[in-house]
mmCIF file of C-alpha atoms in Angstrom:
data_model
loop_
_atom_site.group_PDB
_atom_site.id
_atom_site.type_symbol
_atom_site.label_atom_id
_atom_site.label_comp_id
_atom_site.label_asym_id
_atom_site.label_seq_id
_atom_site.Cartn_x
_atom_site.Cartn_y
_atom_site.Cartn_z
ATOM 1 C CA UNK A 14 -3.506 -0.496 -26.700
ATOM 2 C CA UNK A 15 -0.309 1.980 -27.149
ATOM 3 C CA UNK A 16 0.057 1.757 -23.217
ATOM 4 C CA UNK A 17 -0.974 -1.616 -22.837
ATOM 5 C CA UNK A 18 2.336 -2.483 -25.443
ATOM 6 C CA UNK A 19 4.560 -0.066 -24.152
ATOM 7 C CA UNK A 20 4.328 -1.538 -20.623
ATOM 8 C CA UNK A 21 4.627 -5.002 -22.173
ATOM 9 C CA UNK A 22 7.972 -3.964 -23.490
ATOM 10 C CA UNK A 23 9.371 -2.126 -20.374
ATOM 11 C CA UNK A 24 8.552 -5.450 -18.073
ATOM 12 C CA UNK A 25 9.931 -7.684 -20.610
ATOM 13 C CA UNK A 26 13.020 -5.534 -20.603
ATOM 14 C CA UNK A 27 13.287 -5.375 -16.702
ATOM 15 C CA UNK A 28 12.427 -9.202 -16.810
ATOM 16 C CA UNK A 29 15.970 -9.941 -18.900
ATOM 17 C CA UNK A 30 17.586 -7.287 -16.944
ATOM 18 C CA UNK A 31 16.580 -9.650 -14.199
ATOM 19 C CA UNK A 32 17.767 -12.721 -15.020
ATOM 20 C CA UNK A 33 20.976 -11.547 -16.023
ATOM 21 C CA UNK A 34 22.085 -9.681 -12.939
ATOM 22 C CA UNK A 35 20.767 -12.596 -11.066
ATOM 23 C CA UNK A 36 23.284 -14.902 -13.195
ATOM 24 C CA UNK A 37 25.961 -12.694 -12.673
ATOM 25 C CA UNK A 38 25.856 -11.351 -9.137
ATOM 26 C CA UNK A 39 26.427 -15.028 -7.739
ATOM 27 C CA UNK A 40 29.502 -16.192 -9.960
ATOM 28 C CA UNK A 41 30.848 -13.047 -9.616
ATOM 29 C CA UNK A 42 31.091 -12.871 -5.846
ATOM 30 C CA UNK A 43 34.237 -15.108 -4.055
ATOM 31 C CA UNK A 44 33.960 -18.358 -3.126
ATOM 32 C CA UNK A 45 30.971 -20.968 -4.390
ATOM 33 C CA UNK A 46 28.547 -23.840 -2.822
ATOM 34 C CA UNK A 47 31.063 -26.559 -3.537
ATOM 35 C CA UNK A 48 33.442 -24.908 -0.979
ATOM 36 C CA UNK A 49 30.753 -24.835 1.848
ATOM 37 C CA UNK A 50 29.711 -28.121 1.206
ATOM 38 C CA UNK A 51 33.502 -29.360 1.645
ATOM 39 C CA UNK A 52 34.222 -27.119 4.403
ATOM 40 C CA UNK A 53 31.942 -28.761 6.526
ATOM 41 C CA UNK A 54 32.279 -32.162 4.745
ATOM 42 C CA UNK A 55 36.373 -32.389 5.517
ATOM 43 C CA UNK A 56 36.034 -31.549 9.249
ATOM 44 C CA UNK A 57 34.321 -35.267 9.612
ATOM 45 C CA UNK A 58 36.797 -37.091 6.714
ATOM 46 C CA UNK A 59 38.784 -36.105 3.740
ATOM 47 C CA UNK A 60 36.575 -35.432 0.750
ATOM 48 C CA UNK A 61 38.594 -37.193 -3.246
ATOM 49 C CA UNK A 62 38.810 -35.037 -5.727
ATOM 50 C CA UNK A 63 35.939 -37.482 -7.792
ATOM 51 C CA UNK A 64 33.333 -36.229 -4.899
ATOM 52 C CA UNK A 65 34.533 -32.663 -5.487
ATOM 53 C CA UNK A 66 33.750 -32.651 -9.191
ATOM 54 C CA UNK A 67 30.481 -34.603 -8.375
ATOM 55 C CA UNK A 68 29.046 -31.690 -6.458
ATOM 56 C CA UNK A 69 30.549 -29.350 -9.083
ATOM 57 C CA UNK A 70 28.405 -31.130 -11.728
ATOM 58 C CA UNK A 71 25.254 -31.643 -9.576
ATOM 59 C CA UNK A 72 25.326 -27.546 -8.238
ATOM 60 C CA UNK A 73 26.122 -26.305 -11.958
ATOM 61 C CA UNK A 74 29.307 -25.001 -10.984
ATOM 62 C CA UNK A 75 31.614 -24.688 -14.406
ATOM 63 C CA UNK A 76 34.845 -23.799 -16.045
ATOM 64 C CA UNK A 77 32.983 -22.790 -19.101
ATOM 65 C CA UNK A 78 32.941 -19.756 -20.389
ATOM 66 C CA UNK A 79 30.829 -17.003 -18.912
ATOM 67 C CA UNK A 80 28.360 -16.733 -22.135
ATOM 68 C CA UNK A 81 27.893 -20.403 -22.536
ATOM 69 C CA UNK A 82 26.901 -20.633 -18.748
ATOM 70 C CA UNK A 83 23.989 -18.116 -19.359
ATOM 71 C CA UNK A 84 22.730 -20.149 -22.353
ATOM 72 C CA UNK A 85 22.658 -23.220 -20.115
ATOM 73 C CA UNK A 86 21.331 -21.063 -17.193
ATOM 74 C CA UNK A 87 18.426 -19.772 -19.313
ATOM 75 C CA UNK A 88 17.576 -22.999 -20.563
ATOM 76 C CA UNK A 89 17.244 -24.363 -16.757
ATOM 77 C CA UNK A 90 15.257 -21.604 -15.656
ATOM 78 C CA UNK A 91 12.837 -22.093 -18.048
ATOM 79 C CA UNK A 92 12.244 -25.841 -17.491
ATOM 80 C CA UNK A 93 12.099 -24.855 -14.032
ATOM 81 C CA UNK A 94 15.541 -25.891 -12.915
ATOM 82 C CA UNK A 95 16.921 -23.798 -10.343
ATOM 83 C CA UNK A 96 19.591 -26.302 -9.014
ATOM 84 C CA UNK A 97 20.248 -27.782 -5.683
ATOM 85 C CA UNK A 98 20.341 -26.161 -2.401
ATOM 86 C CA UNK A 99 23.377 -26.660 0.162
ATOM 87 C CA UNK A 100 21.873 -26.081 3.036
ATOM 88 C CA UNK A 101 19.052 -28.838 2.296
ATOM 89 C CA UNK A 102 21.819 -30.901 0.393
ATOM 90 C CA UNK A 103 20.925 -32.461 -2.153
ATOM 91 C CA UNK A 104 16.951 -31.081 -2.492
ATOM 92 C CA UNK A 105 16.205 -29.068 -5.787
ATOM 93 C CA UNK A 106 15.777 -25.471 -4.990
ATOM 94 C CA UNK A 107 11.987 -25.586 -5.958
ATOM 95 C CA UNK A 108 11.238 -27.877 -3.415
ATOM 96 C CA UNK A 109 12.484 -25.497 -0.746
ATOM 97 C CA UNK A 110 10.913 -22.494 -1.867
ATOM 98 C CA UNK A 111 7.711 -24.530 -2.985
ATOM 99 C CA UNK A 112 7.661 -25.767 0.828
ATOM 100 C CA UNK A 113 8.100 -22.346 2.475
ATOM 101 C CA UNK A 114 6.365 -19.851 -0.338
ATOM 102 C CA UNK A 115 3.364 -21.044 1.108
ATOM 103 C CA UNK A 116 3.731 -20.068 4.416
ATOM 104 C CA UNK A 117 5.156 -16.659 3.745
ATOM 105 C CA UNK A 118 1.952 -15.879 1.374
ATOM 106 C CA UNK A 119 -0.624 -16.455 4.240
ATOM 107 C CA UNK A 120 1.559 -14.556 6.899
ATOM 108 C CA UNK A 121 2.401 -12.146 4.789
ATOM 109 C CA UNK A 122 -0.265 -11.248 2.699
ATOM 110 C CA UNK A 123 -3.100 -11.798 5.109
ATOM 111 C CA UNK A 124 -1.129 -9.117 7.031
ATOM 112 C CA UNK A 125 -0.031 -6.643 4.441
ATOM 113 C CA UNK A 126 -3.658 -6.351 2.773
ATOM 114 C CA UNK A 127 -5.556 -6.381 6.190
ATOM 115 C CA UNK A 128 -3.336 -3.227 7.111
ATOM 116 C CA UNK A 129 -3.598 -1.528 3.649
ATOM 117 C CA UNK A 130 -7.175 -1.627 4.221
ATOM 118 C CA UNK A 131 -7.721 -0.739 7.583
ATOM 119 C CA UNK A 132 -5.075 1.951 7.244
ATOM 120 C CA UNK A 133 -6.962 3.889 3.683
ATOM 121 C CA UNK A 134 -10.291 3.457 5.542
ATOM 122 C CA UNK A 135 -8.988 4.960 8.867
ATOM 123 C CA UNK A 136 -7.307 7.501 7.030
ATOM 124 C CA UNK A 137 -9.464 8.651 5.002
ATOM 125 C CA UNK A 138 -12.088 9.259 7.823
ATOM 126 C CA UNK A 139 -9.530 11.190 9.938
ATOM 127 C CA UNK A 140 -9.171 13.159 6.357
ATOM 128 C CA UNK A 141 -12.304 13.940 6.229
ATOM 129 C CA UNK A 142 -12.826 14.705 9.292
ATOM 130 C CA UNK A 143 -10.327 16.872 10.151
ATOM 131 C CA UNK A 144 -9.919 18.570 13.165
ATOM 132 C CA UNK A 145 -11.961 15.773 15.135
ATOM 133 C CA UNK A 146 -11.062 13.608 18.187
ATOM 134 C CA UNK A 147 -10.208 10.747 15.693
ATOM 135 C CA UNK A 148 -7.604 13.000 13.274
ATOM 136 C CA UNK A 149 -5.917 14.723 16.518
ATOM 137 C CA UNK A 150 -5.079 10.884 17.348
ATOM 138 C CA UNK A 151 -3.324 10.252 13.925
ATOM 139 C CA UNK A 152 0.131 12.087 14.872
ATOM 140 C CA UNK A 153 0.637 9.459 17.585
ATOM 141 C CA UNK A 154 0.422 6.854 15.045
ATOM 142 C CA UNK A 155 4.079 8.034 13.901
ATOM 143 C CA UNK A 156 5.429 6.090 16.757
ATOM 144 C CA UNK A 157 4.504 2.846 15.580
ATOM 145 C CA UNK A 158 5.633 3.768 11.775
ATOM 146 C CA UNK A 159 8.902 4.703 13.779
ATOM 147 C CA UNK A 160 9.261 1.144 15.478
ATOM 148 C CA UNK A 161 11.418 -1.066 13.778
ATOM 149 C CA UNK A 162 9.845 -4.389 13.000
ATOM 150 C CA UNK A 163 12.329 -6.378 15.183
ATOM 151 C CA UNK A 164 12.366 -4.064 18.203
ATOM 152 C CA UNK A 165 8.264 -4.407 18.239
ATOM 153 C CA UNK A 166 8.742 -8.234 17.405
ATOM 154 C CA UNK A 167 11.075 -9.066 20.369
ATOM 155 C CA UNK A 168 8.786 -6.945 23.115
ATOM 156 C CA UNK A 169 5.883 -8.859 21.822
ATOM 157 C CA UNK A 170 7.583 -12.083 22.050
ATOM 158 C CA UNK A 171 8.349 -11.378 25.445
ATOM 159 C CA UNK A 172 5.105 -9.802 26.851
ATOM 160 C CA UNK A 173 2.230 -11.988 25.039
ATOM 161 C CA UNK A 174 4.092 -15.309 23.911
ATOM 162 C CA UNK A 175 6.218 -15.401 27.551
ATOM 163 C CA UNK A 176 4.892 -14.127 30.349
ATOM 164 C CA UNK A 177 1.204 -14.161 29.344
ATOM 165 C CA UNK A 178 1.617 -17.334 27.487
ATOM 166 C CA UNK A 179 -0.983 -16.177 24.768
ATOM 167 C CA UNK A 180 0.490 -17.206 21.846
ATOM 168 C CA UNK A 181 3.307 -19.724 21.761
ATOM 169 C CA UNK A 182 7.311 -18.448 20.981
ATOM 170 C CA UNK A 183 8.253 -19.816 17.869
ATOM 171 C CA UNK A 184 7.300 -22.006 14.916
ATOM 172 C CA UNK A 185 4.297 -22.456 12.222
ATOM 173 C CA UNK A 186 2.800 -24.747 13.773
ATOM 174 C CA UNK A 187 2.583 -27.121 16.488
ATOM 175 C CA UNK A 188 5.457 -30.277 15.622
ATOM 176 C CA UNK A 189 4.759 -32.598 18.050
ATOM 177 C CA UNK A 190 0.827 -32.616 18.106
ATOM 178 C CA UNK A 191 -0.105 -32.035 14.355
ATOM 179 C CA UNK A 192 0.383 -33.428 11.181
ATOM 180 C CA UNK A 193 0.829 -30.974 8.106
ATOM 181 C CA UNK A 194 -1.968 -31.396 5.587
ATOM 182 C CA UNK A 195 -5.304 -30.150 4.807
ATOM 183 C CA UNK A 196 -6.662 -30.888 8.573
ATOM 184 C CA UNK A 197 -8.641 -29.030 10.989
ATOM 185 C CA UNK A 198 -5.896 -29.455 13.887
ATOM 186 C CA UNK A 199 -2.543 -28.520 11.680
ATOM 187 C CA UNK A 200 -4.430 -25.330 10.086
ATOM 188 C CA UNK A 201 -5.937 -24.239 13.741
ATOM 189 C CA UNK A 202 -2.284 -24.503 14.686
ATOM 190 C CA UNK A 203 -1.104 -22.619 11.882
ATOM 191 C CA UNK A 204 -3.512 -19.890 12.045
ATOM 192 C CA UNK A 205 -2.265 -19.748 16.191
ATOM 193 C CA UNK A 206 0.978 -19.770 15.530
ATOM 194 C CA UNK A 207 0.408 -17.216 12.729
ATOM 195 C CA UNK A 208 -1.807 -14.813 14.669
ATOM 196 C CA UNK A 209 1.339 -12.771 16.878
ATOM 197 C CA UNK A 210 3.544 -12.596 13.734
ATOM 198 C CA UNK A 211 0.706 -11.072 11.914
ATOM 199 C CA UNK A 212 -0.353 -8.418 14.019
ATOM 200 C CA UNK A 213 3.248 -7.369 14.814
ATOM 201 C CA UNK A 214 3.103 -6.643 10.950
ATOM 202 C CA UNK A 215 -0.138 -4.728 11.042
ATOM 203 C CA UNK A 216 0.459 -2.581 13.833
ATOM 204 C CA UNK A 217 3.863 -1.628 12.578
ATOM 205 C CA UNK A 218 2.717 -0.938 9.015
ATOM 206 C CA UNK A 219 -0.757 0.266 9.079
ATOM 207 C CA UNK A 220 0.281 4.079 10.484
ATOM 208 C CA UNK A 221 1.880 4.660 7.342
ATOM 209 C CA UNK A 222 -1.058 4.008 5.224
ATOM 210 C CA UNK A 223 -2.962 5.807 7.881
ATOM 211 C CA UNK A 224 -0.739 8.871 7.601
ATOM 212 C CA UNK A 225 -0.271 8.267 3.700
ATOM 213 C CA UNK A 226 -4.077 8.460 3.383
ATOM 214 C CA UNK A 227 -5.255 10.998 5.608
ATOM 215 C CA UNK A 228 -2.826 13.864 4.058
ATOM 216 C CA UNK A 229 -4.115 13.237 0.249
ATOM 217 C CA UNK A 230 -7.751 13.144 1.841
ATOM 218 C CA UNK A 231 -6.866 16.578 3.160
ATOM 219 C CA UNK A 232 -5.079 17.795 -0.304
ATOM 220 C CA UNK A 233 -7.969 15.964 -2.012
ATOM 221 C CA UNK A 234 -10.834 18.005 0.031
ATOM 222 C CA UNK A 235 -9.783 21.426 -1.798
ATOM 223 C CA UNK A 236 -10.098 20.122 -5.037
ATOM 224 C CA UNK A 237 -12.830 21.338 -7.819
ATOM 225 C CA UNK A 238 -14.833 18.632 -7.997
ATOM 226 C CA UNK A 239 -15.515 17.875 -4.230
ATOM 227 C CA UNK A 240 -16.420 21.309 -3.907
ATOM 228 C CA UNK A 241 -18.565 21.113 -7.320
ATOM 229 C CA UNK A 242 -20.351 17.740 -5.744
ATOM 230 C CA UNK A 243 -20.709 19.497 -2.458
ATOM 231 C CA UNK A 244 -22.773 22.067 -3.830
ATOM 232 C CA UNK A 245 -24.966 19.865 -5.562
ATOM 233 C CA UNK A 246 -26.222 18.405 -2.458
ATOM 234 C CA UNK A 247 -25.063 15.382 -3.360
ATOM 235 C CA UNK A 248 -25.183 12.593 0.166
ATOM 236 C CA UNK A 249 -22.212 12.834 2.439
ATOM 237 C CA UNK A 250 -21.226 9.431 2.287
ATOM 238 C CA UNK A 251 -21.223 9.571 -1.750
ATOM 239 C CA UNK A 252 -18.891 12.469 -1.754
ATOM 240 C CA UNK A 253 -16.514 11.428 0.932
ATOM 241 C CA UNK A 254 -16.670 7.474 -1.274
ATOM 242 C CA UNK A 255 -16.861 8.286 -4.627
ATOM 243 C CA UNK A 256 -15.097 11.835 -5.154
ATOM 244 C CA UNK A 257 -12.540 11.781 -2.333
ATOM 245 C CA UNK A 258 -11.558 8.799 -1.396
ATOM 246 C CA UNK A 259 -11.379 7.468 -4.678
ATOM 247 C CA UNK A 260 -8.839 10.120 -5.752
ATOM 248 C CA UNK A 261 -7.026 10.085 -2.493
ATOM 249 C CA UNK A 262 -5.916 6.420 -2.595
ATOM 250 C CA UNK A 263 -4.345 6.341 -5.784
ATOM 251 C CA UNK A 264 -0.603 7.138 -5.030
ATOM 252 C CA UNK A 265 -1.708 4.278 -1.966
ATOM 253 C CA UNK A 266 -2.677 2.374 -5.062
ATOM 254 C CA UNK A 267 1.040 2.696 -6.468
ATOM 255 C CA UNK A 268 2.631 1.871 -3.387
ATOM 256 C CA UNK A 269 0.873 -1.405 -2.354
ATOM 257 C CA UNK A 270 1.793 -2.329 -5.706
ATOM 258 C CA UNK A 271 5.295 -2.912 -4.381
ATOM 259 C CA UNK A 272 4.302 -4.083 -0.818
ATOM 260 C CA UNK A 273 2.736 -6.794 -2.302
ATOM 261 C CA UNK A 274 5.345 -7.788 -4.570
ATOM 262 C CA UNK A 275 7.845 -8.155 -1.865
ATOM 263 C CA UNK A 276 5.197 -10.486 -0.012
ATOM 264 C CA UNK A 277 7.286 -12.845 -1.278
ATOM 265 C CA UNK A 278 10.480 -12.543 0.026
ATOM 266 C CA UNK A 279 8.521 -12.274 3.316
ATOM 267 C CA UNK A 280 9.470 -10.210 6.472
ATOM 268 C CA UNK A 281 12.760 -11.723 7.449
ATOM 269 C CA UNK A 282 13.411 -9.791 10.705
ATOM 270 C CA UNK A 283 9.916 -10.811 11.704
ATOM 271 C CA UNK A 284 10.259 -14.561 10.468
ATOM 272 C CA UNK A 285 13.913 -14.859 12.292
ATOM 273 C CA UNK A 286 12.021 -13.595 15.303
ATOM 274 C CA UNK A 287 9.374 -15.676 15.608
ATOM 275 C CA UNK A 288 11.219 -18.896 13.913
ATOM 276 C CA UNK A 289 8.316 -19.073 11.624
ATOM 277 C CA UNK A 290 9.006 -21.349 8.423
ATOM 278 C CA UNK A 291 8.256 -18.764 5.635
ATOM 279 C CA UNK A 292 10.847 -17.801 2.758
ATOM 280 C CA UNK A 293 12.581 -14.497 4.678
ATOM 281 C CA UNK A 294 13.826 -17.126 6.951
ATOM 282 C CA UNK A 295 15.038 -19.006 4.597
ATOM 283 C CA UNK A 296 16.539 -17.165 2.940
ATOM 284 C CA UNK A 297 18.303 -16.302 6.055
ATOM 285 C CA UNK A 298 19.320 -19.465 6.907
ATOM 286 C CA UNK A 299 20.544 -19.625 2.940
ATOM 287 C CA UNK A 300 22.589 -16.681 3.848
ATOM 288 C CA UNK A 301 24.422 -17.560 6.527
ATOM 289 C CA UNK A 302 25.017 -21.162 4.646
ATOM 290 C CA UNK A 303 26.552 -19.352 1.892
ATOM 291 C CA UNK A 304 23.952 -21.205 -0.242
ATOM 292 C CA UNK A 305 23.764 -19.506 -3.718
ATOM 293 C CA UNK A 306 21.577 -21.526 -5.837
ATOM 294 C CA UNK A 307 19.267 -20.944 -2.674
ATOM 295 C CA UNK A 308 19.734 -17.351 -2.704
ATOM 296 C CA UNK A 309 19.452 -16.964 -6.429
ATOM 297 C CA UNK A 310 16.156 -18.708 -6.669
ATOM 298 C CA UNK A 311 14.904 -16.887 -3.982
ATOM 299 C CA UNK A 312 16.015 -13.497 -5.261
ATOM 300 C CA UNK A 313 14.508 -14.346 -8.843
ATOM 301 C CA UNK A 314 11.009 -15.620 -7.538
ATOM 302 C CA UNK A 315 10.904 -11.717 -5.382
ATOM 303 C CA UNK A 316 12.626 -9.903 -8.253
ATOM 304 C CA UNK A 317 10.043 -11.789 -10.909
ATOM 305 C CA UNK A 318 6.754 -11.044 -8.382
ATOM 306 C CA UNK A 319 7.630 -7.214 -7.461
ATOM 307 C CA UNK A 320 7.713 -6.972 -11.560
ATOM 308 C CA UNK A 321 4.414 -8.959 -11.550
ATOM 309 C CA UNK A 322 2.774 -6.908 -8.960
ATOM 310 C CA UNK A 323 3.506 -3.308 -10.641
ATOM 311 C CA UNK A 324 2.496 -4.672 -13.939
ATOM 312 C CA UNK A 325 -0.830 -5.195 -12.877
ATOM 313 C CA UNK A 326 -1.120 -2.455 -10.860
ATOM 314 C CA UNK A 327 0.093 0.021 -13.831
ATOM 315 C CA UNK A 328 -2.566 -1.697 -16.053
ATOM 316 C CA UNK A 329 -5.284 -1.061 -13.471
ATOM 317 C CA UNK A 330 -3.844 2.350 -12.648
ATOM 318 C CA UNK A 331 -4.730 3.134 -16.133
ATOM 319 C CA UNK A 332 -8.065 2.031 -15.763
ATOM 320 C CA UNK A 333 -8.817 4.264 -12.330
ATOM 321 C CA UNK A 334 -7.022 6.891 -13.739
ATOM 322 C CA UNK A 335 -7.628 7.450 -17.231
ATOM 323 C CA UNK A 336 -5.139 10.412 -17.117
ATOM 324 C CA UNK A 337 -2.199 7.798 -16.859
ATOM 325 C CA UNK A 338 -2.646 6.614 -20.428
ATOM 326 C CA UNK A 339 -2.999 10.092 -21.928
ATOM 327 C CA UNK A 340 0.334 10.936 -20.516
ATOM 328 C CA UNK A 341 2.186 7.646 -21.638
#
């Protein structure tokens, strides 16, 4: 219980720490959404000072001071409140990331735990193997670790979406022909549109949990206790499973913690690529819109799930390793 409450605290620490820099960072940069809005607003007509303070009002932009701002800012964010968005003028923040989160978690996480898992079980056959056909492969796998995402992205864009006309360029789904909603033809089209974005994400992740694996097999292999079950006689299999492997994936354990915290805030290179409607692109597209109550919900729904992710993970870390709570 001593861990359990100690972790409690930390989060709960890091989750303030949280929300404040994400209060700060966008009312201390120059500039704010009101601007944008009028920027673009004044090249069709003049905009009166009345519509100015409007928007001011309706995007939470004030000339209070600084500490009665984060009262009022903590109070919105937990009823939920996370303002308006400018580039979607004048929908509430939580529609926008309600509409796209969705999209982002399928891609996304489909991808990220399909290559966790094919990576670990890869590796830790080429571990344990060593030396075979199958491990003297693994160094080539470096090349696709090496790949940036966009660079792999673009070339298979061009080679399976144009010329082979496989998969289609851009887009979640099919606009013209479907109808979003829980419907055989919209969800085929998603998964279509979904399958080129997703393996561009497994094949350019899954040789580092290859790699990752295969070298903490190895380490693992020389350890007392494999050589202690060994020597029993115990089955092959159960060693390699249940003395090995089960050691060897725990840093893997630790670091798809974080991967799957930042599911959330999506692959944006890859979403820009491919046009698909997940949260990295928007958040893109909130970027280049200077759109800060965008932004800042975005970054506090990412910041708040990476936190999520490793608090679970560090409660079931304890539980796999019972070393971990001795130690805390």
């Amino acid at each position: 219980m001593g861990y359990l409450r100690k972790k409690i605290l930390f989060y709960l620490i890091a989750v303030w720490a949280a929300l404040t820099l994400n209060f700060l960072i966008p009312r201390l940069a120059p500039g704010n959404p009101v601007d944008a809005i009028l920027a673009r607003q004044q090249q069709v007509a003049p905009v009166p000072p009345e519509a100015r303070r409007s928007l001011e009002l309706l995007l939470g932009v004030s000339d209070e001071p600084l500490w009665r701002q984060y009262i009022d800012y903590l109070q919105q964010i937990f009823t939920g409140d996370l303002g308006r968005t400018v580039t979607y003028f004048p929908t509430p923040v939580t529609q926008v990331i309600g509409d796209t989160l969705p999209w982002t978690l399928c891609l996304i996480g489909i991808s990220t735990a399909l290559s966790f898992l094919i990576g670990i079980t890869l590796g830790a056959i080429a571990g344990w193997y060593r030396g075979s056909k199958l491990d003297i492969l693994v160094p080539s796998t470096t090349m696709l670790a090496a790949i940036p995402y966009f660079w792999l992205a673009l070339i298979f864009v061009f080679v399976f979406a144009f010329k082979l006309g496989w998969f289609p360029l851009a887009q979640g789904y099919d606009v013209y022909h479907t109808q979003p909603g829980w419907n055989w033809p919209f969800i085929q089209s998603a998964i279509y549109h979904g399958t080129l974005p997703a393996i561009t994400i497994i094949v350019s992740s899954i040789a580092g949990w290859l790699l990752g694996m295969r070298n903490m097999m190895v380490s693992t292999l020389g350890e007392d206790y494999v050589l202690t079950a060994e020597a029993k006689g115990l089955p092959t299999r159960r060693v390699m499973i249940s003395y090995a492997a089960r050691n060897a994936v725990l840093p893997s354990v630790a670091g798809v913690a974080i991967s799957l915290g930042f599911v959330v805030s999506g692959s944006i290179v890859t979403e820009a690529v491919f046009s698909y409607p997940g949260i990295g692109y928007t958040l893109l597209q909130a970027v280049q819109n200077a759109d800060y109550p965008l932004m800042q919900g975005i970054f506090l729904i990412i910041t708040l799930s990476v936190l999520g992710a490793n608090f679970i993970v560090d409660v079931l870390y304890a539980f796999i390793d019972p070393r971990a709570r001795v130690q805390s």
